CSV table of C-alpha atoms in Angstrom, one decimal:
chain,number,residue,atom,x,y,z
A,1120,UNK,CA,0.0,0.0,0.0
A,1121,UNK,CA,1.2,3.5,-1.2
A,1122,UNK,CA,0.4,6.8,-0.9
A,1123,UNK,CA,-2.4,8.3,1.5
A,1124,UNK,CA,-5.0,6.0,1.5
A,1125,UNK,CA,-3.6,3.9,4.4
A,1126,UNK,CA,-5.7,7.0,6.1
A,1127,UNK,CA,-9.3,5.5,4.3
A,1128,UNK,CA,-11.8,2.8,5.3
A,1129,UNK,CA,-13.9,2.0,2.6
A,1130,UNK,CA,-17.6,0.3,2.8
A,1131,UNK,CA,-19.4,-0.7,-0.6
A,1132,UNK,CA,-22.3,-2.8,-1.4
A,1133,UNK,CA,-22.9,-3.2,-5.1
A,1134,UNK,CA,-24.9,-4.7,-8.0
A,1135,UNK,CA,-22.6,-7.3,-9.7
A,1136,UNK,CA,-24.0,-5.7,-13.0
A,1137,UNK,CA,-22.1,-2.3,-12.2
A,1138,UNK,CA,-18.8,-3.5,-13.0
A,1139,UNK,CA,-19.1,-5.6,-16.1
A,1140,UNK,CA,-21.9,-3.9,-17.3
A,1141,UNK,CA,-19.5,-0.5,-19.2
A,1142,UNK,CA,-22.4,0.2,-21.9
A,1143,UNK,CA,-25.3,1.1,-19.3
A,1144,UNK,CA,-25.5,4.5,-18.5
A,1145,UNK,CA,-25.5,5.5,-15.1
A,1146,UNK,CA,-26.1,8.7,-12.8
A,1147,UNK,CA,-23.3,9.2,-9.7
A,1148,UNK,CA,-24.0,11.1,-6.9
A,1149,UNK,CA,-21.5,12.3,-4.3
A,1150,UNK,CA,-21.9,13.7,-0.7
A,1151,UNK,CA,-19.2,15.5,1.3
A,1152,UNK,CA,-20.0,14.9,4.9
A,1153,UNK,CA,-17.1,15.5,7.2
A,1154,UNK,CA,-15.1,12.8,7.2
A,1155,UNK,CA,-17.4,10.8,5.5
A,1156,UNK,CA,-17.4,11.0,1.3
A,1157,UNK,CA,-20.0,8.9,-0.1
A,1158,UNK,CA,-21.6,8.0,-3.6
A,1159,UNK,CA,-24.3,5.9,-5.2
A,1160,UNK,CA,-24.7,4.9,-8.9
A,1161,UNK,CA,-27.9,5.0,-10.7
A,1162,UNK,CA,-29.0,2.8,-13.9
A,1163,UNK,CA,-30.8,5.1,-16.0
A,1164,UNK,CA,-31.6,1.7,-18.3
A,1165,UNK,CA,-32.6,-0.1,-15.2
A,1166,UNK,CA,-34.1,3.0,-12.9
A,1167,UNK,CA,-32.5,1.1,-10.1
A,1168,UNK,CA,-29.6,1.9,-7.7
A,1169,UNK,CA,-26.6,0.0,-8.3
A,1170,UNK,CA,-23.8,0.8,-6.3
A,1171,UNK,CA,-23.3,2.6,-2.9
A,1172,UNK,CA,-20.3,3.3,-1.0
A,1173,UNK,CA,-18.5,5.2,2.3
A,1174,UNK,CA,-15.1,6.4,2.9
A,1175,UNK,CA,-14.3,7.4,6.1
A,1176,UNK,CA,-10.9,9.3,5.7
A,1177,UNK,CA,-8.8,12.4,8.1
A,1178,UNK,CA,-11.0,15.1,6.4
A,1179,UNK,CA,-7.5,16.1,4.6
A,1180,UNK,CA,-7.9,17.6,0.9
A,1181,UNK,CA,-4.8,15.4,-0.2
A,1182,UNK,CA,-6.3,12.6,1.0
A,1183,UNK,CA,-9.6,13.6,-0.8
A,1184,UNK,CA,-7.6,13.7,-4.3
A,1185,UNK,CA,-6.4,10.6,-3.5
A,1186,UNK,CA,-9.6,8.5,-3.2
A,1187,UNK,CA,-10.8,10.3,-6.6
A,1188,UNK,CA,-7.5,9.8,-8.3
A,1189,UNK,CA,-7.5,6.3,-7.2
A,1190,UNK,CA,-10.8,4.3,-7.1
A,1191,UNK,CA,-12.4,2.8,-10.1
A,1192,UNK,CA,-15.3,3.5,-10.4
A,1193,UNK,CA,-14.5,7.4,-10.0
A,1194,UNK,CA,-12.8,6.4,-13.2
A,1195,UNK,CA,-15.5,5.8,-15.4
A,1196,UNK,CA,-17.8,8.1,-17.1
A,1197,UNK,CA,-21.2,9.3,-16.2
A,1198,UNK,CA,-24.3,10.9,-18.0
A,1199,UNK,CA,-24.7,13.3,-14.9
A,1200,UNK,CA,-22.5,13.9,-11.9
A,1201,UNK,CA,-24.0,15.9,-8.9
A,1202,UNK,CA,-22.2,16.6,-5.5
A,1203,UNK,CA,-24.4,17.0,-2.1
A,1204,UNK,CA,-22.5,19.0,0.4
A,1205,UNK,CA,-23.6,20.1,4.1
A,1206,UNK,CA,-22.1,23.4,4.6
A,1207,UNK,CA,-23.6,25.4,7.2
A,1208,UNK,CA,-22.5,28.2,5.5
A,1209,UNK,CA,-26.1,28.4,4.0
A,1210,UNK,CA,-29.1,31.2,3.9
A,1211,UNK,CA,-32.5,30.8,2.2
A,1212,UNK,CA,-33.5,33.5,0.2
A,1213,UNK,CA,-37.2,34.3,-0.7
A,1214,UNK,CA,-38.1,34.1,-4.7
A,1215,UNK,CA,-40.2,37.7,-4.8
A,1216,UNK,CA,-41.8,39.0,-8.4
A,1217,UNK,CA,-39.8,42.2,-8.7
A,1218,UNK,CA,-37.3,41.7,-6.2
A,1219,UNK,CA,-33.8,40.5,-6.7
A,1220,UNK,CA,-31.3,39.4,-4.3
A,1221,UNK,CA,-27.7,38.9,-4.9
A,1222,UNK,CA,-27.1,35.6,-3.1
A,1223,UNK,CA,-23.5,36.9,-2.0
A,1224,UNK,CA,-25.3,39.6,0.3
A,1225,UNK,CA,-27.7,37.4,1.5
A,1226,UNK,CA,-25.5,35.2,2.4
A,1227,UNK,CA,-23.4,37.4,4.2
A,1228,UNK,CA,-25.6,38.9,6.3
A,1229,UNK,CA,-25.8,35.1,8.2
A,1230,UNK,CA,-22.3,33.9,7.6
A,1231,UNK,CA,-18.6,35.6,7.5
A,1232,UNK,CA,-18.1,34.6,4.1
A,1233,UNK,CA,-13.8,34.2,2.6
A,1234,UNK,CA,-11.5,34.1,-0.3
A,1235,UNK,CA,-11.1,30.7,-0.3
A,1236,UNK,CA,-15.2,29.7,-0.8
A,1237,UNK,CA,-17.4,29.5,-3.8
A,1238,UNK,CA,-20.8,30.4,-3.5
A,1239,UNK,CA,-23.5,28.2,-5.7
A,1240,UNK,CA,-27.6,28.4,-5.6
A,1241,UNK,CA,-30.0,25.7,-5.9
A,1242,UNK,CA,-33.9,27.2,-7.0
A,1243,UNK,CA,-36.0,25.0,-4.5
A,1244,UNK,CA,-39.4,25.4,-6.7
A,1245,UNK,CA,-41.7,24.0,-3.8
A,1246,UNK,CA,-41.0,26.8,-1.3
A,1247,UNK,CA,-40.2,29.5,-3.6
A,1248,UNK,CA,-37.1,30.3,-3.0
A,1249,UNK,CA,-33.3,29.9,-3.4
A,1250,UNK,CA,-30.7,28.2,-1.5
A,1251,UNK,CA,-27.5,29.9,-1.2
A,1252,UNK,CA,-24.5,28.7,0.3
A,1253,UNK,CA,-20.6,28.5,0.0
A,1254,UNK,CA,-18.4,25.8,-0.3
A,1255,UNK,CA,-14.4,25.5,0.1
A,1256,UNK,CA,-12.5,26.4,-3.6
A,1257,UNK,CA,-10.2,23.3,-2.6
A,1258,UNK,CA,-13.3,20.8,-2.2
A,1259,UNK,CA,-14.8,22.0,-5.3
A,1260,UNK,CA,-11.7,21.9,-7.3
A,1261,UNK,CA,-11.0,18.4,-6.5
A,1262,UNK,CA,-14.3,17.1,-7.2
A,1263,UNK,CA,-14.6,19.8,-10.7
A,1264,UNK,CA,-11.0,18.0,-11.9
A,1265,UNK,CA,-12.6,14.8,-12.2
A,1266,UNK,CA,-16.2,15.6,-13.8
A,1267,UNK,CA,-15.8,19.1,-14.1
A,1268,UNK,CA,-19.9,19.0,-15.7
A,1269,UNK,CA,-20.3,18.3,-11.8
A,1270,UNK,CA,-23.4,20.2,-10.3
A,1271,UNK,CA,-23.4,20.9,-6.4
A,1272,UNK,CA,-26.7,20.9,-4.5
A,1273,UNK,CA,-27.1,21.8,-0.9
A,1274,UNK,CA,-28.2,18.7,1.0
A,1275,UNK,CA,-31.6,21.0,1.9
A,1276,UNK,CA,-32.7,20.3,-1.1
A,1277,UNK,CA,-33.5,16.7,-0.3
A,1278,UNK,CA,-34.6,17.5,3.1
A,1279,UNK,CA,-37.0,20.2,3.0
A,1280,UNK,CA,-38.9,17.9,-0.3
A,1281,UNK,CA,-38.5,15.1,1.9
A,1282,UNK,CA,-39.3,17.0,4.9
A,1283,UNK,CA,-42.8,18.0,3.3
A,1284,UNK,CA,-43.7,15.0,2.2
A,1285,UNK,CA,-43.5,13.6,5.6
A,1286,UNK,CA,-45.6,16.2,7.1
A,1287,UNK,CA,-48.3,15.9,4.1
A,1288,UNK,CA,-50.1,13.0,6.3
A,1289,UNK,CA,-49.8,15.2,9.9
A,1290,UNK,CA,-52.3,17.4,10.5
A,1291,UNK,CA,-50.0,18.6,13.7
A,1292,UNK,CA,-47.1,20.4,13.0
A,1293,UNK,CA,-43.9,18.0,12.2
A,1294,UNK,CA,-40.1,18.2,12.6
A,1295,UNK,CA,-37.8,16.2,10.3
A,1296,UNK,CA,-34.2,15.9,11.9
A,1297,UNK,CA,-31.2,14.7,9.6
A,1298,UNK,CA,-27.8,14.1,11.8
A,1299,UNK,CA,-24.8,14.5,10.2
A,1300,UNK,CA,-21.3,14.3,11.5
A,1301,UNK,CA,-21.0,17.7,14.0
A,1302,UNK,CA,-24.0,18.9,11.9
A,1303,UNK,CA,-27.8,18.9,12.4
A,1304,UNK,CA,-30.2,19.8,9.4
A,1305,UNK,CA,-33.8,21.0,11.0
A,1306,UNK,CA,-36.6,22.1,9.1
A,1307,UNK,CA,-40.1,22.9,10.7
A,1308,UNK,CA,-42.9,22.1,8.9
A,1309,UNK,CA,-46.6,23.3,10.0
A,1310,UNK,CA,-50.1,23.0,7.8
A,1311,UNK,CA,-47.7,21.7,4.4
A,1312,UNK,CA,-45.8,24.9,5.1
A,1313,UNK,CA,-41.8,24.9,5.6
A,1314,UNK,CA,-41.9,27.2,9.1
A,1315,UNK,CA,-37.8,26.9,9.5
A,1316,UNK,CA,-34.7,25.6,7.5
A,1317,UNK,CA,-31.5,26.2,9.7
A,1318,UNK,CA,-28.5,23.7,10.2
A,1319,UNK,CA,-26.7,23.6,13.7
A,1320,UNK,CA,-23.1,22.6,15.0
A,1321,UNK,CA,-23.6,19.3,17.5
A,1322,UNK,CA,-21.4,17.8,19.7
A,1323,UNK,CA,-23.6,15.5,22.5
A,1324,UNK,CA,-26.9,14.0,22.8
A,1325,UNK,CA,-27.7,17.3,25.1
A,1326,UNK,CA,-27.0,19.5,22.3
A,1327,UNK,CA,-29.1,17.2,20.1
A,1328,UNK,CA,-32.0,17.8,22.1
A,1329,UNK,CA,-31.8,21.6,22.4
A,1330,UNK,CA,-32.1,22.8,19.3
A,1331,UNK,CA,-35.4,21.3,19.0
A,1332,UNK,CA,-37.0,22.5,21.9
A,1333,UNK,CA,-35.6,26.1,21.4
A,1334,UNK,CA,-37.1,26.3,18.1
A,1335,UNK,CA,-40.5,24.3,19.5
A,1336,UNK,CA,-40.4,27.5,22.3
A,1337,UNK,CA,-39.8,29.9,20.1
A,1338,UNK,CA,-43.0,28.9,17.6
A,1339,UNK,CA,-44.7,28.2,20.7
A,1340,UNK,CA,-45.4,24.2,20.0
A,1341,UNK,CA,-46.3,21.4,22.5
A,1342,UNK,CA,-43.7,19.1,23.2
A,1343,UNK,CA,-46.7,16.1,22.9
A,1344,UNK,CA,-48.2,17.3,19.5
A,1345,UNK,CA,-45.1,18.1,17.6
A,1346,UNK,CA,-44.3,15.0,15.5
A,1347,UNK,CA,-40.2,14.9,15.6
A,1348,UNK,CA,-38.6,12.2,12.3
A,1349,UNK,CA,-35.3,11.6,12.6
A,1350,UNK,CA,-32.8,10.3,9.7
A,1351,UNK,CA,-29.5,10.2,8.9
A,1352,UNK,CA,-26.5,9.6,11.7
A,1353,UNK,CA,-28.8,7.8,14.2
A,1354,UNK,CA,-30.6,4.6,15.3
A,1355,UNK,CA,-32.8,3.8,17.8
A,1356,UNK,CA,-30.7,2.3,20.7
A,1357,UNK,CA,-28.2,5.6,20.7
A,1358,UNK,CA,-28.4,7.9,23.6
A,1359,UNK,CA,-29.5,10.2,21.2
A,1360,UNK,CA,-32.8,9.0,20.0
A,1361,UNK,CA,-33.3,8.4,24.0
A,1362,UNK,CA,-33.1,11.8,25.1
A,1363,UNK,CA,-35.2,12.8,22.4
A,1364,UNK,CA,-38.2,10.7,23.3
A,1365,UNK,CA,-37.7,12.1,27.2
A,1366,UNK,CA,-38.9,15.7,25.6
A,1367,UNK,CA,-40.8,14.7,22.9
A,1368,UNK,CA,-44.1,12.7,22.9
A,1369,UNK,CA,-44.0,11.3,19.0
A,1370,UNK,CA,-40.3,10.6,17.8
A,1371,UNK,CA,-39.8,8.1,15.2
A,1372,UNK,CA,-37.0,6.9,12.9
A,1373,UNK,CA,-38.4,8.6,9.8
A,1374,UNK,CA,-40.0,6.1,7.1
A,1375,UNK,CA,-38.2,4.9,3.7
A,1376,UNK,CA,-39.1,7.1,0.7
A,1377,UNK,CA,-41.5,4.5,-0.6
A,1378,UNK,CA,-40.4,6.6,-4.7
A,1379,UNK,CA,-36.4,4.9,-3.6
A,1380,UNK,CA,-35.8,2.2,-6.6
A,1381,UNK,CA,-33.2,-0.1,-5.1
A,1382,UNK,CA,-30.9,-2.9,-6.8
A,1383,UNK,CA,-32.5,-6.0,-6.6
A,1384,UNK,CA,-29.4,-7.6,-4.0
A,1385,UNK,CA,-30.1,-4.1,-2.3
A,1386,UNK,CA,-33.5,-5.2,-1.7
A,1387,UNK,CA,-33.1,-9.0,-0.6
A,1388,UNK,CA,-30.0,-7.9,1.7
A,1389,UNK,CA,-32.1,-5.1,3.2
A,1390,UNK,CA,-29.4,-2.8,3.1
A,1391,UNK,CA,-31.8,0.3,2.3
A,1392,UNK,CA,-32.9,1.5,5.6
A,1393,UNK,CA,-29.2,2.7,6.8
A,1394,UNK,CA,-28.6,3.9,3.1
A,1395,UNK,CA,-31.5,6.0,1.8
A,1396,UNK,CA,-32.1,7.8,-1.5
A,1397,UNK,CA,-35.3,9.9,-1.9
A,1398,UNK,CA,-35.5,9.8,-5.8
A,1399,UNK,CA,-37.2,7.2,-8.0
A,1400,UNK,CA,-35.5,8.8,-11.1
A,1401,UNK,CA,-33.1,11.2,-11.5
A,1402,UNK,CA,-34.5,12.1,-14.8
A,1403,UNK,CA,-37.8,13.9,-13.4
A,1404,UNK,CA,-37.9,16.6,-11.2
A,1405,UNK,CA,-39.0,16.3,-7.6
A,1406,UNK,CA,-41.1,19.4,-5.7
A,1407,UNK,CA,-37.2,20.8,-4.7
A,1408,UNK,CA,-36.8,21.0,-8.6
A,1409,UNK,CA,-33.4,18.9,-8.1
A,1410,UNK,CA,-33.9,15.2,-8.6
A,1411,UNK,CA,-31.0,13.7,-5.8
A,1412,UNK,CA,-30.5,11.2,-3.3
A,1413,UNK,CA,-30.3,12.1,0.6
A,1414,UNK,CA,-27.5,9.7,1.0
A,1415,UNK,CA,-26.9,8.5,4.5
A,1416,UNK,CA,-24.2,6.6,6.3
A,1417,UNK,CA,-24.1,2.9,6.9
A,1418,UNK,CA,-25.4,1.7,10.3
A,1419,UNK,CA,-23.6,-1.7,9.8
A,1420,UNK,CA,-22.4,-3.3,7.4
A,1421,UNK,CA,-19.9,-6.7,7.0
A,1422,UNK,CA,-17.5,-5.6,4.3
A,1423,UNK,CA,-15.3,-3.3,6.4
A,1424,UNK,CA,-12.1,-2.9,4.9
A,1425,UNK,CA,-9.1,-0.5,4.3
A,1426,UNK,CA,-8.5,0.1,0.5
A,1427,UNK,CA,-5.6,-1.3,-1.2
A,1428,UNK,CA,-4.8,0.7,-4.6
């Protein structure tokens, strides 16, 4: 073994299909999330999932290049790239008739903004109005280098479409949590409407915990009515989810997105719930106006191994 990735852990479950199959062609979607970088695949032919896989690496940019420069299927070509990211350096900015916003101001009314960041916006069609955030030139360069037709997309845009969809069957208002590594996404949703978007640095199960109950005070909402889902970075048996249910009446592990096409192995193995994607088809557009997978990490899984270039 050479090189950096003695630093990277790699976990990968896979349709046998993926490798032999070079004609097909397929979709790739990326997620930076802390020291976690993440992809799936996506049969277009098939309108399945293929492929899904986790690094865990030191967060270091060389070590980034590395894993691009040196896995395989990063190698291969693809019909459409797009790259998730989680940066809390993020504002939401209302669409207006008449009105318009430079995104750079808006954001830096919430955020100290630098030199070294690129700012992108994503339109989020189902709440009128435009995400706006900024994301490390580094990052972006490493990821541009390698499919530089790459299109970045703020991970609210999966969780405020999925976020509404879940409170679509609640006539009580509903909270949809998404843990991250250090990172919470929140948005607050009450009568189909998105009340709150916001993303907030975590470090323990009692900083978990207070975020929601702030933001349940400050919109004045019962503790035993709000309806809290979780996703993302958390299971059931974890102090976490424990803590929660102490304050909260209804807290549940939120559902599978029943429009998720899986692999078929996917599906026998049951690898899905731990590993979610929100979109049938990246082809068609969902109420965000971006088609993309929440991608989530794996909550077990038995190939566990360190990657040998």
């Amino acid at each position: 073994m050479n090189g950096l990735l003695h630093k990277v852990e790699k976990a990968e479950r896979v349709d046998e299909s993926f490798y032999f199959d070079t004609k097909t062609p397929y979709h790739l979607f990326l997620q930076l999330d802390g020291s976690y970088f993440r992809a799936v695949a996506y049969s277009n032919t098939r309108e399945k999932y293929v492929m899904q896989a986790e690094f865990s690496y030191d967060q270091a940019n060389d070590t980034l290049k590395e894993i691009f420069e040196k896995t395989d299927f990063l190698k291969r070509a693809y019909t459409k790239v797009r790259c998730i990211v989680t940066t809390p350096a993020q504002t939401l900015i209302p669409v207006v008739e008449g009105l318009s916003i430079d995104p750079e101001t808006a954001l830096g009314f919430n955020v100290n903004l630098s030199f070294d960041q690129q700012i992108f916006t994503n339109a989020l069609a189902s709440i009128d109005a435009v995400m706006a955030f900024a994301v490390h030139k580094e990052l972006v360069s490493i990821v541009t280098n390698r499919f530089p037709q790459v299109e970045f997309i703020h991970a609210a845009a999966s969780t405020i479409s999925y976020g509404l969809e879940l409170a679509a069957s609640n006539t009580q208002a509903a909270m949809y949590i998404v843990l991250h590594e250090g990172l919470l996404e929140i948005c607050l949703i009450e009568n189909n409407k998105l009340k709150l978007y916001n993303t907030f640095a975590f470090q323990t199960p009692e900083d978990l915990v207070y975020y929601p109950l702030f933001i349940a005070e400050q919109f004045k909402l019962s503790t035993d009515q709000l309806h809290v889902n979780l996703a993302g970075n958390i299971a059931r048996e974890t102090p976490a989810f424990d803590i929660l249910q102490k304050y909260f009446a209804n807290v549940q592990i939120a559902p599978l997105d029943k429009r998720s096409k899986y692999a078929v192995r996917m599906e026998e193995e049951q690898v899905y719930p731990s590993f979610l994607t929100l979109s049938p088809n990246p082809g068609v557009c969902l109420n965000t106006g971006y088609s993309i997978p929440v991608i989530l990490p794996f909550e077990s899984i038995p190939i566990k191994a360190v990657i040998d270039p």
